[in-house]
Amino acid sequence: MLKIVEIENLTVQYPDVKALDDVSFEINQGDFLGIIGPNGAGKSTLFDSMLGLNTKYKGTIKFFGEDIRKSKNYLKEIGYVPQKPIFEKNFPVTVTDVVRMGLRNESDENKIDEILQQLWIHELRNRRIGELSGGQQQRVFIAKALIINPRILILDEPVTGIDQQSIDLFYSILRELNSKQKITIIWSSHDLDAVNQLANHVACLNRTLFFHGESEKFFSNDELVKQYSEASMQEHMHHH
Amino acid sequence: MHRALISGIAIAILCSVIGLFLVLRRYSLFGDAIAHSSFGGIALGLLAGVYPLWTAYGVSIASALIITKIKDRYNISGDASIAVLLSSGIAVGLVIIGLSGGFTIDIFSFLFGSILLVSVNDTVLILSLTGGILIVILLLYRQILYSTFNEEQAKVSGIPVEKINYLIVFMAGITVVTSIQLVGVLLISALFVIPNVTAIMYGKGFKQTAIISMSFSIFSVVVGILLSYIFDITPAGTIVLLAISLLAGTMGIKSSGLLSKS
Ligand SMILES: Nc1ncnc2c1ncn2[C@@H]1O[C@H](COP(=O)(O)OP(=O)(O)OP(=O)(O)O)[C@@H](O)[C@H]1O
Ligand SMILES: [Mg+2]
């Protein structure tokens, strides 16, 4: 199996906290990896480091066998949907404008139409992005991520604040992308049930990586699931 | 007169395009800040006996780039860095003017603009700078738009966001000093901001918004120059008042519900 990502001894020290501590794992082509962990576990920090947004890390991150410190070429293969896409609410861009931004070279209007149809947002194409609901916006950002035909899709808690119906649609789209188009998906979530249903691999993160492997192994091990739930619970109490 | 109109139209287009990116970056007052720092540059030129516009270009572009660097390095918010830039330009200008023996008539025309007096050389300079900047923007259109929309995502798409940011600041510096001849230091951000705020209200996509803004900007400048010529009043004030009435008109249309969603 082709190794897409290799993370070796990744440590990220912010001024006040160590967000990641000696994390190592690999992601293979075609994996649908669910990364679970409580608030503050370091999920976004892991993504930021993988995407070159945070360069102050110790350890090594490789994409397609190449250290990302050496070349930024790997970014061409990545579609990224951030946890909270921040933009001005009245930013004068339409849905089509946003998706077009994702394209690297000249725009291909047919391709844009096709993607918008695939994600059920074609009828919104001339609306401004800021006027849409959270779930609709999310789908626009996924369209923007997919327009470059990425080999890897990275999604940071993509369904926060979105209604159940949109979530179901969204998950079915992800499943199709992974199974039919063979896109490797790396996806962080708080929703254990969803990870259980969708992902074929699980990484359980809470500053350190305390499980990584096939999702059946994780979910069939009651002890692990219980441990994870307790860790999340403690984190939760901690915040109140 | 036709020189004034030609230069005016070029500046109108330039300010509305650069201004659109500044407004969307929540950097609306940046034009103002650069203009104020150019005041220091103008005073310096007058003191040194150099053509003041050249020193204004130098000082404005340099201070705009430096403040952007400081802002990123020390994590100062956009509006605070604008305040620093704005006040230090004026302070430097005042001290230099004091040293050189007080206000002169030249300073007055830089404060309030003097488009009706624009020379052939000025017109050529204005046209070539406008052409140059517009070409750069057209070539880097997607990169500039994307990094304005969302820096992080633009970075992940491989866009050199920091370089683009400096480029915008640099072009804004040139634009401001170029436009000083039209509306003067004090009203510069009107041209940057008002047509764009107006255009954004029409709820259209990016290109259409930019075109609407340019049209409003050109209208205000052309009609403003003509009116000021006919009635012998100051062009700067007239231009800005026209832009404001377009904004007011748009607000009126919008609240009357005529401008509902397309
Ligand atoms: N830019 C930063 N500077 C300093 N500390 C940071 C920064 N970003 C994150 N942290 C800290 O690092 C830790 C991990 O944060 P991170 O955002 O990676 O968690 P997360 O797993 O994505 O959480 P959530 O589920 O809430 O999104 C937290 O303690 C956070 O306070
Ligand atoms: Mg996060």
XYZ file of C-alpha atoms and ligand atoms in Angstrom:
534
model
C 0.000 0.000 0.000
C 1.207 3.459 -0.880
C 2.166 5.674 2.022
C 0.641 9.097 1.569
C 1.601 10.698 4.878
C 4.305 9.804 7.384
C 4.422 11.683 10.659
C 7.447 11.036 12.837
C 7.907 12.290 16.401
C 5.814 15.385 15.842
C 5.961 17.770 18.804
C 4.417 21.231 18.876
C 5.203 23.526 21.765
C 3.185 26.748 21.980
C 4.392 29.409 24.444
C 2.040 28.133 27.161
C 1.134 24.577 26.201
C 2.576 21.563 24.527
C -0.164 20.871 22.002
C 1.346 17.723 20.492
C 3.852 15.428 22.142
C 5.852 12.926 20.113
C 3.101 11.907 17.728
C 3.954 9.341 15.033
C 1.699 7.590 12.537
C 1.196 6.877 8.859
C -1.671 7.319 6.447
C -2.020 5.063 3.415
C -3.607 5.750 0.064
C -7.368 5.323 0.233
C -7.567 5.551 4.012
C -10.565 7.241 5.525
C -9.009 8.369 8.783
C -11.111 9.724 11.608
C -9.128 11.754 14.141
C -10.922 11.968 17.445
C -9.983 13.877 20.553
C -11.544 16.342 23.007
C -11.361 20.134 22.694
C -7.772 21.280 22.860
C -6.438 17.807 22.003
C -4.284 19.191 19.211
C -6.316 18.183 16.153
C -6.215 21.592 14.483
C -2.571 21.953 15.478
C -1.827 18.655 13.729
C -3.594 19.850 10.567
C -1.909 23.258 10.682
C 1.456 21.552 10.841
C 0.605 19.169 8.009
C -0.577 22.058 5.846
C 2.420 24.309 6.392
C 0.410 26.849 8.396
C 2.442 26.081 11.499
C 6.135 25.635 10.806
C 7.323 25.686 14.397
C 7.263 21.971 15.055
C 9.814 19.365 15.964
C 9.888 16.056 14.126
C 9.209 15.223 10.508
C 6.144 15.349 8.299
C 6.321 13.674 4.925
C 3.802 13.682 2.096
C 4.398 11.219 -0.765
C 7.721 10.382 0.851
C 9.003 13.944 0.756
C 9.657 16.207 3.754
C 7.230 19.133 3.604
C 9.983 21.465 4.792
C 11.735 20.815 1.492
C 8.918 21.235 -0.994
C 5.457 22.746 -1.032
C 4.424 20.777 -4.111
C 2.299 18.380 -2.079
C -0.196 21.175 -1.432
C -1.395 20.787 -5.043
C -2.827 17.411 -4.097
C -4.686 18.599 -1.010
C -8.194 19.882 -0.622
C -8.612 21.489 2.802
C -11.803 22.462 4.576
C -10.991 24.451 7.725
C -12.792 24.189 11.053
C -14.218 27.671 10.759
C -13.753 29.402 7.426
C -13.465 33.043 8.414
C -14.444 35.760 5.974
C -16.248 39.081 5.967
C -19.969 38.487 6.051
C -20.689 40.886 3.194
C -17.654 39.911 1.141
C -18.796 40.461 -2.446
C -18.196 36.997 -3.834
C -20.747 34.514 -5.136
C -20.636 30.766 -4.608
C -19.119 30.421 -8.083
C -16.480 33.052 -7.253
C -15.451 31.119 -4.144
C -15.193 27.781 -5.928
C -13.247 29.427 -8.745
C -10.677 30.674 -6.210
C -9.744 27.054 -5.573
C -8.593 26.582 -9.157
C -4.912 27.095 -9.732
C -4.918 27.968 -13.377
C -7.496 29.250 -15.810
C -11.031 28.604 -14.744
C -13.051 25.794 -16.202
C -16.693 26.818 -15.888
C -18.019 23.363 -16.820
C -15.999 21.800 -14.043
C -17.352 24.354 -11.563
C -20.927 23.593 -12.648
C -20.301 19.868 -12.310
C -18.927 20.149 -8.773
C -21.756 22.452 -7.690
C -24.270 19.914 -8.966
C -22.507 17.063 -7.241
C -22.776 18.881 -3.907
C -26.379 19.998 -4.434
C -25.583 23.693 -4.419
C -25.949 24.473 -8.109
C -29.038 26.593 -7.613
C -27.106 28.727 -5.128
C -24.308 29.527 -7.562
C -25.084 33.237 -7.960
C -25.814 33.897 -4.311
C -23.283 35.611 -2.104
C -21.416 33.263 0.212
C -22.244 35.315 3.322
C -26.002 34.952 2.723
C -25.944 31.161 2.933
C -26.615 28.953 5.929
C -23.729 27.261 7.730
C -24.387 23.921 6.057
C -24.615 25.468 2.609
C -21.383 27.372 3.178
C -19.707 24.181 4.286
C -20.666 22.495 1.034
C -19.322 25.456 -0.938
C -15.973 25.096 0.807
C -15.938 21.401 0.081
C -16.670 22.184 -3.563
C -13.749 24.593 -3.527
C -11.539 21.897 -2.025
C -12.647 19.315 -4.602
C -12.326 21.492 -7.694
C -8.614 20.714 -7.988
C -9.228 16.934 -8.012
C -7.230 16.449 -4.820
C -5.776 13.087 -3.867
C -6.230 13.992 -0.219
C -9.087 15.742 1.491
C -8.442 17.224 4.938
C -11.497 18.227 6.942
C -11.303 19.844 10.369
C -14.527 19.188 12.282
C -16.584 19.982 9.245
C -20.068 19.557 10.672
C -19.989 21.761 13.758
C -23.270 23.654 14.003
C -24.931 21.976 11.055
C -28.363 20.337 11.079
C -28.713 16.548 10.982
C -30.121 16.376 7.464
C -27.187 18.328 6.030
C -24.783 16.206 8.045
C -26.254 13.002 6.597
C -25.955 14.371 3.074
C -22.428 15.506 3.800
C -21.398 12.098 5.134
C -22.830 10.312 2.137
C -20.816 12.615 -0.106
C -17.639 11.836 1.851
C -18.276 8.109 1.648
C -18.681 8.335 -2.100
C -15.527 10.414 -2.550
C -13.544 7.845 -0.633
C -15.020 4.694 -2.140
C -15.617 5.763 -5.757
C -13.003 8.438 -6.384
C -10.429 6.826 -4.053
C -9.686 10.131 -2.334
C -7.784 9.727 0.920
C -9.752 11.484 3.633
C -8.369 12.831 6.886
C -11.145 14.051 9.044
C -11.341 15.270 12.649
C -14.551 14.872 14.585
C -16.092 14.755 18.037
C -18.761 12.368 16.868
C -17.725 8.811 17.774
C -20.761 7.250 16.107
C -20.070 8.998 12.828
C -16.414 7.978 12.926
C -17.505 4.413 13.631
C -19.787 4.426 10.592
C -17.559 6.205 8.098
C -13.897 5.847 8.882
C -11.817 2.752 8.241
C -8.997 4.049 10.449
C -9.028 5.898 13.743
C -6.442 8.100 15.408
C -7.183 8.960 18.979
C -5.396 12.111 19.975
C -5.062 13.966 23.226
C -1.718 15.749 23.128
C -0.198 12.317 22.617
C -1.508 9.729 20.222
C -2.949 6.934 22.310
C -4.458 4.838 19.576
C -4.005 4.544 15.850
C -5.259 1.680 13.758
C -8.238 0.138 12.031
C -11.513 1.466 13.290
C -12.954 -2.023 14.032
C -10.055 -2.596 16.402
C -10.837 0.609 18.227
C -14.588 0.249 18.412
C -14.518 -3.447 19.307
C -12.274 -2.636 22.267
C -14.663 -1.396 24.964
C -11.755 -0.511 27.228
C -10.316 1.928 24.646
C -13.671 3.516 23.904
C -14.337 3.886 27.618
C -10.901 5.417 28.156
C -11.503 7.877 25.352
C -14.918 8.852 26.657
C -13.524 9.397 30.136
C -10.675 11.530 28.824
C -13.183 13.660 26.938
C -15.328 13.851 30.027
C -12.464 15.030 32.184
C -11.582 17.636 29.607
C -15.202 18.681 29.634
C -15.341 19.050 33.436
C -12.070 20.896 33.296
C -13.656 23.568 31.167
C -16.550 24.256 33.564
C -9.291 71.013 -18.068
C -9.191 67.836 -20.180
C -5.933 66.966 -18.388
C -7.797 67.221 -15.116
C -10.560 64.965 -16.436
C -8.185 62.347 -17.847
C -6.081 62.214 -14.684
C -9.227 62.254 -12.596
C -10.698 59.232 -14.383
C -7.433 57.294 -14.033
C -7.241 58.064 -10.323
C -10.910 57.192 -9.868
C -10.360 53.733 -11.333
C -7.169 53.165 -9.389
C -8.568 54.223 -6.025
C -11.709 52.166 -6.418
C -9.793 48.982 -7.280
C -7.107 49.283 -4.594
C -9.705 50.573 -2.149
C -11.919 47.525 -2.682
C -9.155 45.224 -1.457
C -8.354 47.510 1.475
C -12.001 47.759 2.547
C -12.376 43.976 2.377
C -9.234 43.547 4.456
C -10.746 45.810 7.116
C -8.060 48.257 6.226
C -10.334 51.092 5.163
C -8.344 53.801 6.893
C -5.022 52.605 5.566
C -5.307 55.072 2.680
C -5.761 57.837 5.201
C -2.752 56.700 7.190
C -0.496 56.593 4.122
C -1.808 60.000 3.071
C -0.907 61.442 6.452
C 2.542 59.953 6.317
C 2.910 61.469 2.855
C 2.300 64.808 4.558
C 5.560 64.213 6.406
C 7.166 63.355 3.059
C 5.858 66.511 1.434
C 7.158 68.663 4.262
C 10.505 66.928 3.922
C 10.615 67.677 0.199
C 9.751 71.324 0.731
C 12.450 71.606 3.380
C 15.086 69.875 1.253
C 14.094 71.705 -1.909
C 13.168 68.468 -3.709
C 9.915 68.142 -5.679
C 7.604 67.234 -2.759
C 5.715 64.489 -4.602
C 8.906 62.421 -4.942
C 9.699 62.578 -1.242
C 6.041 61.840 -0.585
C 6.273 58.647 -2.670
C 9.431 57.587 -0.864
C 8.238 58.284 2.654
C 4.734 56.881 2.153
C 5.746 53.629 0.552
C 8.557 53.087 3.044
C 6.440 53.810 6.094
C 3.543 51.704 4.781
C 5.840 48.709 4.309
C 7.552 49.244 7.654
C 4.307 49.518 9.594
C 3.043 46.337 7.920
C 6.215 44.540 8.951
C 5.919 45.799 12.537
C 2.249 44.887 12.623
C 2.965 41.277 11.615
C 6.032 40.925 13.782
C 4.485 42.208 17.004
C 0.928 41.158 16.294
C -0.523 44.674 16.478
C -4.098 44.973 15.226
C -4.787 46.660 11.893
C -6.571 49.695 13.290
C -3.924 50.380 15.926
C -1.134 50.203 13.356
C -3.075 52.652 11.195
C -3.293 55.055 14.138
C 0.464 54.854 14.671
C 1.231 55.477 11.005
C -1.279 58.306 10.749
C -0.096 60.276 13.748
C 3.616 59.795 13.162
C 3.308 61.142 9.591
C 1.555 64.285 10.780
C 3.966 64.708 13.687
C 7.010 64.476 11.435
C 5.376 66.888 8.980
C 4.581 69.429 11.678
C 8.066 69.366 13.154
C 9.676 69.786 9.735
C 7.323 72.589 8.798
C 8.147 74.288 12.088
C 11.841 73.963 11.303
C 11.395 75.385 7.830
C 9.487 78.403 9.095
C 5.770 77.741 8.912
C 2.974 76.837 6.455
C 3.180 77.803 2.832
C 0.668 77.836 0.042
C 2.184 74.639 -1.356
C 1.186 72.700 1.702
C -2.364 73.914 1.279
C -2.687 72.511 -2.222
C -1.367 69.157 -1.041
C -3.851 69.071 1.799
C -6.864 69.733 -0.395
C -5.773 68.752 -3.897
C -5.240 70.793 -7.023
C -6.413 68.670 -9.928
C -7.325 71.692 -12.070
C -3.644 72.676 -12.048
C -2.292 69.238 -13.048
C 0.550 69.480 -15.590
C 1.288 67.400 -18.682
C 4.062 65.601 -16.849
C 1.796 64.871 -13.906
C -0.833 63.478 -16.263
C 1.657 61.178 -17.941
C 2.896 59.962 -14.568
C -0.641 59.357 -13.310
C -1.585 57.436 -16.451
C 1.489 55.228 -16.426
C 1.227 54.402 -12.724
C -2.460 53.596 -13.144
C -1.720 51.388 -16.133
C 1.108 49.621 -14.327
C -0.886 48.908 -11.189
C -3.945 47.722 -13.114
C -1.813 45.295 -15.104
C -0.310 43.871 -11.912
C -3.766 43.460 -10.412
C -5.146 41.757 -13.513
C -2.212 39.350 -13.627
C -2.432 38.462 -9.933
C -6.194 38.829 -9.680
C -6.922 35.391 -8.243
C -4.039 35.440 -5.781
C -4.961 38.898 -4.481
C -8.659 38.083 -4.217
C -8.043 34.711 -2.556
C -5.608 36.024 0.047
C -8.009 38.868 0.795
C -10.887 36.423 1.212
C -9.108 34.004 3.514
C -5.375 34.092 4.211
C -5.134 30.618 5.638
C -6.902 28.863 2.809
C -4.930 30.884 0.285
C -1.707 29.713 1.924
C -2.810 26.100 1.765
C -3.506 26.608 -1.941
C 0.145 27.560 -2.318
C -0.332 31.330 -2.687
C 2.541 33.430 -1.259
C 0.156 35.396 0.932
C 2.768 37.517 2.697
C 4.282 38.711 -0.554
C 0.832 39.537 -1.864
C 0.102 41.544 1.279
C 3.232 43.627 0.845
C 2.433 44.101 -2.811
C -0.988 45.503 -1.942
C 0.489 47.829 0.658
C 3.090 48.960 -1.867
C 0.478 49.618 -4.545
C -1.710 51.412 -2.021
C 1.223 53.690 -1.169
C 1.713 54.616 -4.807
C -2.011 55.094 -5.343
C -2.430 57.405 -2.389
C 0.415 59.730 -3.294
C -0.720 59.750 -6.923
C -4.246 60.650 -5.859
C -3.188 63.451 -3.537
C -3.294 65.797 -6.521
C -6.960 65.032 -6.995
C -8.500 65.225 -3.542
C -5.589 66.100 -1.273
C -4.334 64.371 1.829
C -7.415 64.989 3.911
C -10.066 63.390 1.715
C -8.145 60.503 0.211
C -9.846 57.680 2.014
C -13.182 58.943 0.720
C -12.184 57.757 -2.764
C -10.871 54.480 -1.391
C -13.863 53.663 0.708
C -17.129 55.330 -0.304
C -17.607 53.956 -3.869
C -16.718 50.484 -2.616
C -19.026 50.513 0.365
C -21.736 51.656 -2.035
C -20.976 48.977 -4.624
C -20.849 46.162 -2.071
C -24.458 46.969 -1.142
C -25.698 45.814 -4.536
C -25.177 42.195 -3.524
C -23.332 41.143 -6.653
C -20.268 38.993 -7.308
C -16.730 40.291 -7.229
C -16.224 41.502 -10.772
C -19.589 43.234 -10.921
C -18.958 44.882 -7.562
C -15.622 46.199 -8.818
C -17.250 47.523 -11.996
C -20.076 49.222 -10.079
C -17.546 50.819 -7.764
C -15.427 52.081 -10.647
C -18.461 53.537 -12.385
C -19.549 55.410 -9.273
C -16.037 56.605 -8.687
C -15.615 57.863 -12.264
C -19.032 59.527 -12.149
C -18.207 61.391 -8.933
C -14.822 62.534 -10.185
C -15.959 63.661 -13.641
C -19.117 65.419 -12.505
C -17.245 66.833 -9.506
C -14.516 68.344 -11.659
C -17.057 69.794 -14.112
C -19.205 71.294 -11.350
C -16.239 72.751 -9.548
C -15.046 74.280 -12.804
C -18.427 75.786 -13.599
C -19.176 77.093 -10.111
C -15.572 77.796 -9.144
C -15.654 75.652 -6.008
C -13.066 73.155 -4.700
C -13.094 69.891 -6.687
C -12.106 67.684 -3.748
C -15.124 68.557 -1.641
C -17.489 68.343 -4.601
C -16.192 64.925 -5.663
C -16.521 63.480 -2.194
C -20.000 64.944 -1.703
C -21.101 63.350 -4.979
C -19.723 59.989 -3.877
C -21.550 60.348 -0.598
C -24.819 61.166 -2.353
C -24.460 57.985 -4.435
C -23.995 56.093 -1.188
C -27.020 57.793 0.353
C -29.061 57.075 -2.773
C -28.072 53.412 -2.671
C -28.999 53.188 0.986
C -32.354 54.758 0.111
C -33.002 52.278 -2.683
C -31.946 49.438 -0.442
C -34.146 50.343 2.511
C -37.106 50.930 0.201
C -36.753 47.261 -0.743
C -36.178 47.872 -4.444
C -32.779 46.260 -4.196
C -33.865 42.884 -2.978
C -31.898 39.761 -3.642
C -31.168 39.007 -7.256
N -1.833 29.621 17.873
C -1.786 29.118 19.122
N -1.019 29.709 20.063
C -0.946 29.209 21.310
N -1.617 28.115 21.715
C -2.405 27.490 20.826
C -2.546 27.959 19.481
N -3.389 27.141 18.816
C -3.782 26.207 19.703
N -3.191 26.395 20.914
C -3.345 25.535 22.096
O -2.956 24.235 21.722
C -3.847 23.265 22.253
C -4.433 22.458 21.125
O -5.325 23.263 20.358
P -6.016 22.770 19.024
O -6.736 23.922 18.440
O -5.017 22.090 18.181
O -7.061 21.697 19.583
P -8.256 20.948 18.827
O -8.085 19.493 19.093
O -8.351 21.368 17.430
O -9.513 21.448 19.658
P -11.035 21.691 19.185
O -11.725 20.382 19.248
O -11.565 22.628 20.202
O -10.994 22.292 17.823
C -4.867 24.045 23.070
O -4.475 23.982 24.412
C -4.771 25.445 22.545
O -5.035 26.372 23.572
Mg -9.757 22.332 16.285
